[in-house]
Amino acid sequence: MPDLLNIKDLTLKELERAVAALSMPKFRAAQVVDWMHRKGVASFADMANVPKEVREKLAGKYSPGGLAVLEKRVSRGGDAAKYLLVLQDGQAVESVLMRYRYGCTACLSTQVGCRMACQLCASGLNGLVRNLTPGELIDQIWAMQNASGERIGRIVLMGSGEPLDNYANTVKFIELVSAPYGLGIGHRHITLSTCGIVPRIYDLMQLRLAITLAVSLHAPNNELRSKLMPVNNAYPLEKLLPACRAYADATGRRVSFEYALLGRVNDTPAHAGELTDVLRGIHCHINLIPANPVPERGIGGSGAKDIQAFKLILEKAGYPVTIRREMGLDIDAACGQLRRRLTESEETVTR
């Protein structure tokens, strides 16, 4: 991680204490927060209404953050753009800008790499490198807004990494990005995706945030889920599903179950029938995902007819179901793929 603390990691109250410690008046904090969080400036020198002495003090103690775009890939239809972004310490992370009729959504990474080792995802192929700070998540948004010239109004924490494995930083990011002095993106426009770390689901429940909790399920029974998602060995369905039910009941927000359909693995009518049984009684929505291919994992998606048949079984059982629109297949949009290409090229050069 960089030597200097990213100033975007600080809430307004924390920055007020920080400027006081530097013998500066409290109102300077509001000025700095406006420049960093609302205007996304790249350096302290850009803060036009902040005295040079104040800027120099801040520069000696904090980093302004900011991420460089190493690579950008735009899908053929123009509905998705994937960015490979370089952090202050030289690590790379992926973010995706998705364009919908209602505006732009940012898919953000919460970690460099991942330690969950899910078989459906390329993020964990090299393991976990480190957690991202709240400011680095905000910097992902600004990097894509600056590169695209478009405002981002919705966030999905579904990129590389497990948000609840980086719980404190993820929760603080939500506080910062939804704050009036920040980007002002409301909780109802934020989705947090988890592979199912049960204790953190209960912790998140206690905060009563109006965000959408998306749980990556991908299998209707423990045997198959444990093969696809090792986290299931620690938190099997007998623990995970009651946590989801409690979350929905406590927050009044339905849980979104993410189910990536894998050809001849989890997409049969029998699997659909099992799924209707295990989710019974949970206030939920089921999001079927035509799986992005992950060649390194030997993963392939289901056919269109199988997807529709699976959806019909769930709907007949009374569940609200959607099929996620496929975006970015031609730009390595599955989590971790673009960073993986970079890592592989670096290993080739080293050898």
Coordinates of C-alpha atoms in Angstrom, one line a residue:
M1 CA 0.0 0.0 0.0
P2 CA 1.2 3.6 -0.5
D3 CA 3.2 5.2 2.3
L4 CA 0.8 8.2 2.6
L5 CA -2.8 7.7 3.6
N6 CA -5.3 8.4 0.8
I7 CA -7.1 11.5 1.9
K8 CA -10.3 10.1 0.3
D9 CA -10.2 7.5 3.1
L10 CA -11.3 10.1 5.5
T11 CA -14.9 11.1 6.4
L12 CA -15.7 14.8 6.9
K13 CA -15.5 14.4 10.7
E14 CA -12.1 12.6 10.5
L15 CA -10.8 15.3 8.2
E16 CA -12.0 18.0 10.6
R17 CA -9.9 16.4 13.3
A18 CA -7.0 16.0 10.9
V19 CA -6.9 19.7 9.9
A20 CA -7.2 20.7 13.6
A21 CA -4.2 18.6 14.3
L22 CA -2.3 20.5 11.6
S23 CA -3.4 23.8 13.3
M24 CA -5.8 24.7 10.5
P25 CA -9.4 26.1 10.9
K26 CA -12.2 23.5 10.8
F27 CA -13.8 24.9 7.7
R28 CA -10.8 23.9 5.6
A29 CA -12.0 20.3 5.9
A30 CA -15.2 21.0 4.1
Q31 CA -13.3 22.7 1.3
V32 CA -10.9 19.8 0.9
V33 CA -13.7 17.2 1.0
D34 CA -15.5 19.1 -1.7
W35 CA -12.5 19.1 -3.9
M36 CA -11.6 15.4 -3.3
H37 CA -15.0 13.7 -3.1
R38 CA -17.3 15.9 -5.3
K39 CA -14.8 17.3 -7.8
G40 CA -12.3 14.4 -7.8
V41 CA -9.2 16.5 -8.3
A42 CA -6.0 14.7 -8.9
S43 CA -3.7 16.9 -6.7
F44 CA -3.8 19.3 -3.8
A45 CA -2.5 22.0 -6.1
D46 CA -5.8 22.0 -7.9
M47 CA -7.7 23.2 -4.8
A48 CA -8.1 26.8 -6.0
N49 CA -9.7 28.2 -2.8
V50 CA -7.3 26.5 -0.4
P51 CA -4.2 28.5 0.7
K52 CA -0.8 27.2 -0.5
E53 CA 0.4 26.7 3.1
V54 CA -2.6 24.4 3.8
R55 CA -2.1 22.5 0.6
E56 CA 1.6 21.9 1.4
K57 CA 0.7 20.6 4.9
L58 CA -1.8 18.2 3.5
A59 CA 0.6 17.0 0.8
G60 CA 3.2 16.2 3.4
K61 CA 0.8 13.9 5.3
Y62 CA -1.7 12.6 2.7
S63 CA -1.9 11.3 -0.8
P64 CA -4.6 12.7 -3.1
G65 CA -5.1 9.2 -4.4
G66 CA -6.1 8.7 -8.0
L67 CA -5.7 5.8 -10.4
A68 CA -4.0 5.7 -13.8
V69 CA -5.8 3.8 -16.6
L70 CA -3.4 1.1 -17.9
E71 CA -5.8 -0.4 -20.3
K72 CA -9.4 0.1 -21.5
R73 CA -11.5 -2.2 -23.5
V74 CA -14.9 -1.3 -24.9
S75 CA -17.5 -3.9 -25.9
R76 CA -18.6 -4.0 -29.5
G77 CA -22.0 -2.7 -28.6
G78 CA -20.5 0.1 -26.5
D79 CA -22.6 -0.9 -23.5
A80 CA -19.7 -1.9 -21.3
A81 CA -16.1 -0.7 -20.8
K82 CA -13.5 -2.5 -18.7
Y83 CA -10.7 -0.6 -17.1
L84 CA -7.4 -2.0 -15.8
L85 CA -6.3 0.6 -13.2
V86 CA -3.0 1.1 -11.5
L87 CA -3.0 1.8 -7.8
Q88 CA -0.4 4.0 -6.0
D89 CA 1.7 1.0 -5.0
G90 CA 1.8 -0.4 -8.6
Q91 CA -0.8 -3.1 -8.1
A92 CA -3.5 -3.3 -10.7
V93 CA -7.3 -3.6 -10.2
E94 CA -10.3 -4.0 -12.6
S95 CA -13.4 -1.9 -12.8
V96 CA -16.3 -2.0 -15.3
L97 CA -18.5 0.8 -16.5
M98 CA -21.9 -0.5 -17.7
R99 CA -24.4 1.7 -19.6
Y100 CA -28.1 1.1 -19.2
R101 CA -31.1 3.1 -20.4
Y102 CA -31.4 4.7 -16.9
G103 CA -27.7 5.7 -16.7
C104 CA -24.2 4.3 -15.8
T105 CA -23.4 1.7 -13.3
A106 CA -19.9 1.1 -11.9
C107 CA -18.8 -2.5 -11.0
L108 CA -16.0 -2.0 -8.5
S109 CA -13.4 -4.3 -7.1
T110 CA -12.9 -4.4 -3.3
Q111 CA -9.6 -6.3 -3.2
V112 CA -6.5 -6.9 -5.3
G113 CA -7.0 -10.6 -6.0
C114 CA -9.2 -12.8 -3.8
R115 CA -8.8 -15.7 -1.4
M116 CA -12.2 -17.3 -1.9
A117 CA -11.1 -19.5 -4.8
C118 CA -14.6 -19.8 -6.4
Q119 CA -14.4 -22.0 -9.5
L120 CA -16.7 -19.6 -11.5
C121 CA -14.3 -16.6 -11.2
A122 CA -10.8 -15.7 -12.3
S123 CA -10.2 -13.2 -9.5
G124 CA -8.7 -15.8 -7.1
L125 CA -6.4 -17.5 -9.5
N126 CA -3.4 -15.8 -7.9
G127 CA -4.8 -15.5 -4.4
L128 CA -5.3 -12.4 -2.3
V129 CA -2.7 -9.6 -2.6
R130 CA -4.4 -7.0 -0.4
N131 CA -7.5 -5.2 0.6
L132 CA -8.5 -1.9 -1.1
T133 CA -9.1 1.2 1.0
P134 CA -12.4 3.2 0.8
G135 CA -10.5 5.9 -1.1
E136 CA -9.3 3.4 -3.6
L137 CA -12.9 2.3 -4.3
I138 CA -13.9 6.0 -4.8
D139 CA -10.9 6.5 -7.0
Q140 CA -12.2 3.7 -9.3
I141 CA -15.4 5.7 -9.8
W142 CA -13.5 8.9 -10.6
A143 CA -11.1 7.1 -13.0
M144 CA -14.0 5.9 -15.0
Q145 CA -16.0 9.1 -14.8
N146 CA -13.0 11.1 -16.0
A147 CA -12.1 8.7 -18.8
S148 CA -15.7 8.4 -20.1
G149 CA -17.0 11.9 -19.3
E150 CA -20.2 10.2 -17.9
R151 CA -21.6 10.4 -14.4
I152 CA -22.0 7.2 -12.5
G153 CA -25.2 6.9 -10.5
R154 CA -25.2 3.3 -9.4
I155 CA -22.6 0.9 -7.9
V156 CA -22.3 -2.8 -7.7
L157 CA -19.6 -4.2 -5.5
M158 CA -19.2 -7.3 -7.7
G159 CA -15.7 -6.9 -9.1
S160 CA -12.5 -8.7 -8.0
G161 CA -12.5 -9.6 -4.3
E162 CA -15.0 -10.4 -1.6
P163 CA -16.5 -7.2 -0.1
L164 CA -17.3 -8.9 3.2
D165 CA -13.7 -10.1 3.5
N166 CA -12.8 -6.4 3.5
Y167 CA -15.7 -5.5 5.7
A168 CA -14.6 -2.4 7.5
N169 CA -13.3 -0.7 4.3
T170 CA -16.4 -1.7 2.3
V171 CA -18.8 -0.3 4.9
K172 CA -16.8 2.9 5.2
F173 CA -16.8 3.3 1.4
I174 CA -20.6 3.0 1.4
E175 CA -20.7 5.8 4.0
L176 CA -18.4 8.0 2.0
V177 CA -19.9 7.5 -1.4
S178 CA -23.5 8.1 -0.2
A179 CA -22.6 11.1 2.0
P180 CA -24.0 14.5 1.0
Y181 CA -20.5 15.9 0.8
G182 CA -19.5 12.9 -1.4
L183 CA -20.9 11.6 -4.7
G184 CA -24.3 11.3 -3.0
I185 CA -25.1 7.9 -4.5
G186 CA -28.0 6.6 -2.3
H187 CA -28.0 3.2 -0.6
R188 CA -30.8 2.0 -2.8
H189 CA -28.5 2.4 -5.8
I190 CA -25.7 0.3 -4.2
T191 CA -25.5 -3.5 -4.5
L192 CA -23.1 -5.6 -2.4
S193 CA -22.3 -9.1 -3.7
T194 CA -21.0 -11.8 -1.4
C195 CA -20.1 -15.4 -1.7
G196 CA -21.6 -15.9 1.7
I197 CA -19.5 -15.0 4.7
V198 CA -22.2 -15.5 7.3
P199 CA -20.9 -13.6 10.3
R200 CA -20.4 -10.5 8.2
I201 CA -23.9 -10.8 6.8
Y202 CA -25.2 -10.6 10.4
D203 CA -22.9 -7.6 11.0
L204 CA -24.2 -5.8 7.9
M205 CA -27.8 -6.6 8.9
Q206 CA -27.2 -4.6 12.2
L207 CA -26.4 -1.5 10.2
R208 CA -29.9 -1.5 8.6
L209 CA -28.5 -0.1 5.3
A210 CA -31.0 0.2 2.4
I211 CA -28.5 -1.4 0.0
T212 CA -29.2 -4.6 -2.0
L213 CA -27.5 -7.7 -0.7
A214 CA -26.6 -10.1 -3.5
V215 CA -25.6 -13.6 -2.5
S216 CA -23.7 -15.7 -5.0
L217 CA -25.4 -19.1 -4.6
H218 CA -24.7 -21.0 -7.9
A219 CA -25.9 -24.3 -6.5
P220 CA -29.0 -25.7 -4.7
N221 CA -27.2 -28.2 -2.5
N222 CA -24.0 -28.3 -0.4
E223 CA -22.2 -31.0 -2.4
L224 CA -22.3 -29.1 -5.6
R225 CA -21.8 -25.7 -4.0
S226 CA -18.7 -26.8 -2.1
K227 CA -17.2 -27.9 -5.4
L228 CA -17.8 -24.6 -7.0
M229 CA -17.3 -22.4 -3.9
P230 CA -15.0 -23.5 -1.1
V231 CA -16.5 -21.0 1.3
N232 CA -19.5 -23.3 1.5
N233 CA -17.3 -25.7 3.6
A234 CA -17.2 -23.1 6.3
Y235 CA -20.7 -21.6 5.8
P236 CA -23.0 -24.3 4.2
L237 CA -26.5 -23.7 3.2
E238 CA -27.8 -24.5 6.6
K239 CA -26.0 -21.5 7.9
L240 CA -26.1 -19.2 4.9
L241 CA -29.8 -19.3 4.1
P242 CA -31.0 -18.5 7.6
A243 CA -28.7 -15.5 7.6
C244 CA -30.2 -14.4 4.3
R245 CA -33.7 -14.8 5.7
A246 CA -32.8 -12.9 8.8
Y247 CA -31.2 -10.1 6.7
A248 CA -34.3 -9.7 4.6
D249 CA -36.6 -9.8 7.6
A250 CA -34.6 -7.2 9.5
T251 CA -34.0 -4.8 6.7
G252 CA -37.2 -5.2 4.7
R253 CA -35.0 -5.5 1.6
R254 CA -35.3 -8.6 -0.5
V255 CA -32.1 -10.6 -1.0
S256 CA -30.9 -11.1 -4.6
F257 CA -29.6 -14.7 -5.2
E258 CA -27.1 -14.8 -8.0
Y259 CA -27.1 -18.1 -9.9
A260 CA -24.6 -18.5 -12.7
L261 CA -25.8 -21.2 -15.1
L262 CA -23.1 -23.6 -16.1
G263 CA -23.7 -26.1 -18.9
R264 CA -24.3 -29.6 -17.6
V265 CA -23.2 -28.6 -14.1
N266 CA -26.0 -26.8 -12.3
D267 CA -28.6 -26.0 -15.0
T268 CA -30.9 -29.0 -15.1
P269 CA -34.6 -29.1 -14.3
A270 CA -33.7 -31.1 -11.2
H271 CA -31.4 -28.3 -10.0
A272 CA -34.1 -25.8 -10.6
G273 CA -36.5 -27.9 -8.5
E274 CA -34.0 -28.1 -5.7
L275 CA -33.6 -24.4 -5.8
T276 CA -37.3 -23.7 -5.4
D277 CA -37.3 -25.8 -2.3
V278 CA -34.2 -24.4 -0.5
L279 CA -35.2 -20.8 -1.0
R280 CA -38.8 -21.2 0.2
G281 CA -39.8 -18.6 2.8
I282 CA -37.0 -16.1 2.0
H283 CA -38.0 -12.7 0.7
C284 CA -35.8 -12.8 -2.4
H285 CA -35.3 -12.3 -6.1
I286 CA -33.3 -14.8 -8.3
N287 CA -30.9 -13.4 -10.8
L288 CA -29.9 -16.0 -13.4
I289 CA -26.5 -15.3 -15.0
P290 CA -25.4 -16.6 -18.4
A291 CA -21.9 -17.5 -17.1
N292 CA -18.9 -15.7 -18.7
P293 CA -16.4 -18.3 -19.8
V294 CA -13.3 -18.7 -17.6
P295 CA -11.0 -20.9 -19.6
E296 CA -8.5 -21.2 -16.7
R297 CA -11.3 -22.9 -14.6
G298 CA -12.8 -24.9 -17.5
I299 CA -16.0 -23.0 -17.1
G300 CA -18.6 -22.7 -19.8
G301 CA -22.1 -21.2 -19.9
S302 CA -25.5 -22.9 -20.4
G303 CA -27.4 -22.7 -23.7
A304 CA -30.3 -20.3 -24.2
K305 CA -33.0 -23.0 -24.2
D306 CA -31.7 -24.4 -20.9
I307 CA -31.6 -21.0 -19.3
Q308 CA -35.2 -20.3 -20.3
A309 CA -36.4 -23.7 -19.1
F310 CA -34.6 -23.1 -15.7
K311 CA -36.3 -19.7 -15.4
L312 CA -39.7 -21.1 -16.2
I313 CA -39.5 -23.7 -13.4
L314 CA -38.6 -21.0 -10.9
E315 CA -41.4 -18.7 -12.0
K316 CA -44.0 -21.4 -11.8
A317 CA -42.9 -21.9 -8.2
G318 CA -43.7 -18.2 -7.6
Y319 CA -40.2 -16.6 -7.6
P320 CA -39.4 -13.3 -9.3
V321 CA -36.7 -14.1 -11.8
T322 CA -34.6 -12.1 -14.2
I323 CA -31.9 -13.2 -16.6
R324 CA -28.9 -10.8 -16.4
R325 CA -28.1 -9.1 -19.7
E326 CA -24.8 -10.4 -21.1
M327 CA -22.3 -7.5 -21.3
G328 CA -18.6 -7.5 -22.0
L329 CA -18.0 -11.1 -23.2
D330 CA -15.6 -9.7 -25.8
I331 CA -13.6 -7.6 -23.3
D332 CA -12.7 -10.2 -20.7
A333 CA -15.4 -8.8 -18.4
A334 CA -15.5 -11.8 -16.0
C335 CA -13.9 -10.8 -12.7
G336 CA -10.2 -11.0 -12.7
Q337 CA -9.6 -11.9 -16.4
L338 CA -8.0 -8.6 -17.5
R339 CA -5.7 -8.5 -14.5
R340 CA -4.9 -12.1 -15.1
R341 CA -3.7 -11.3 -18.6
L342 CA -1.5 -8.6 -17.2
T343 CA 0.0 -11.0 -14.6
E344 CA 0.6 -13.7 -17.2
S345 CA 2.4 -11.2 -19.5
E346 CA 4.6 -10.0 -16.6
E347 CA 5.5 -13.6 -15.7
T348 CA 6.4 -14.3 -19.4
V349 CA 8.7 -11.2 -19.4
T350 CA 10.3 -12.3 -16.1
R351 CA 11.0 -15.8 -17.4

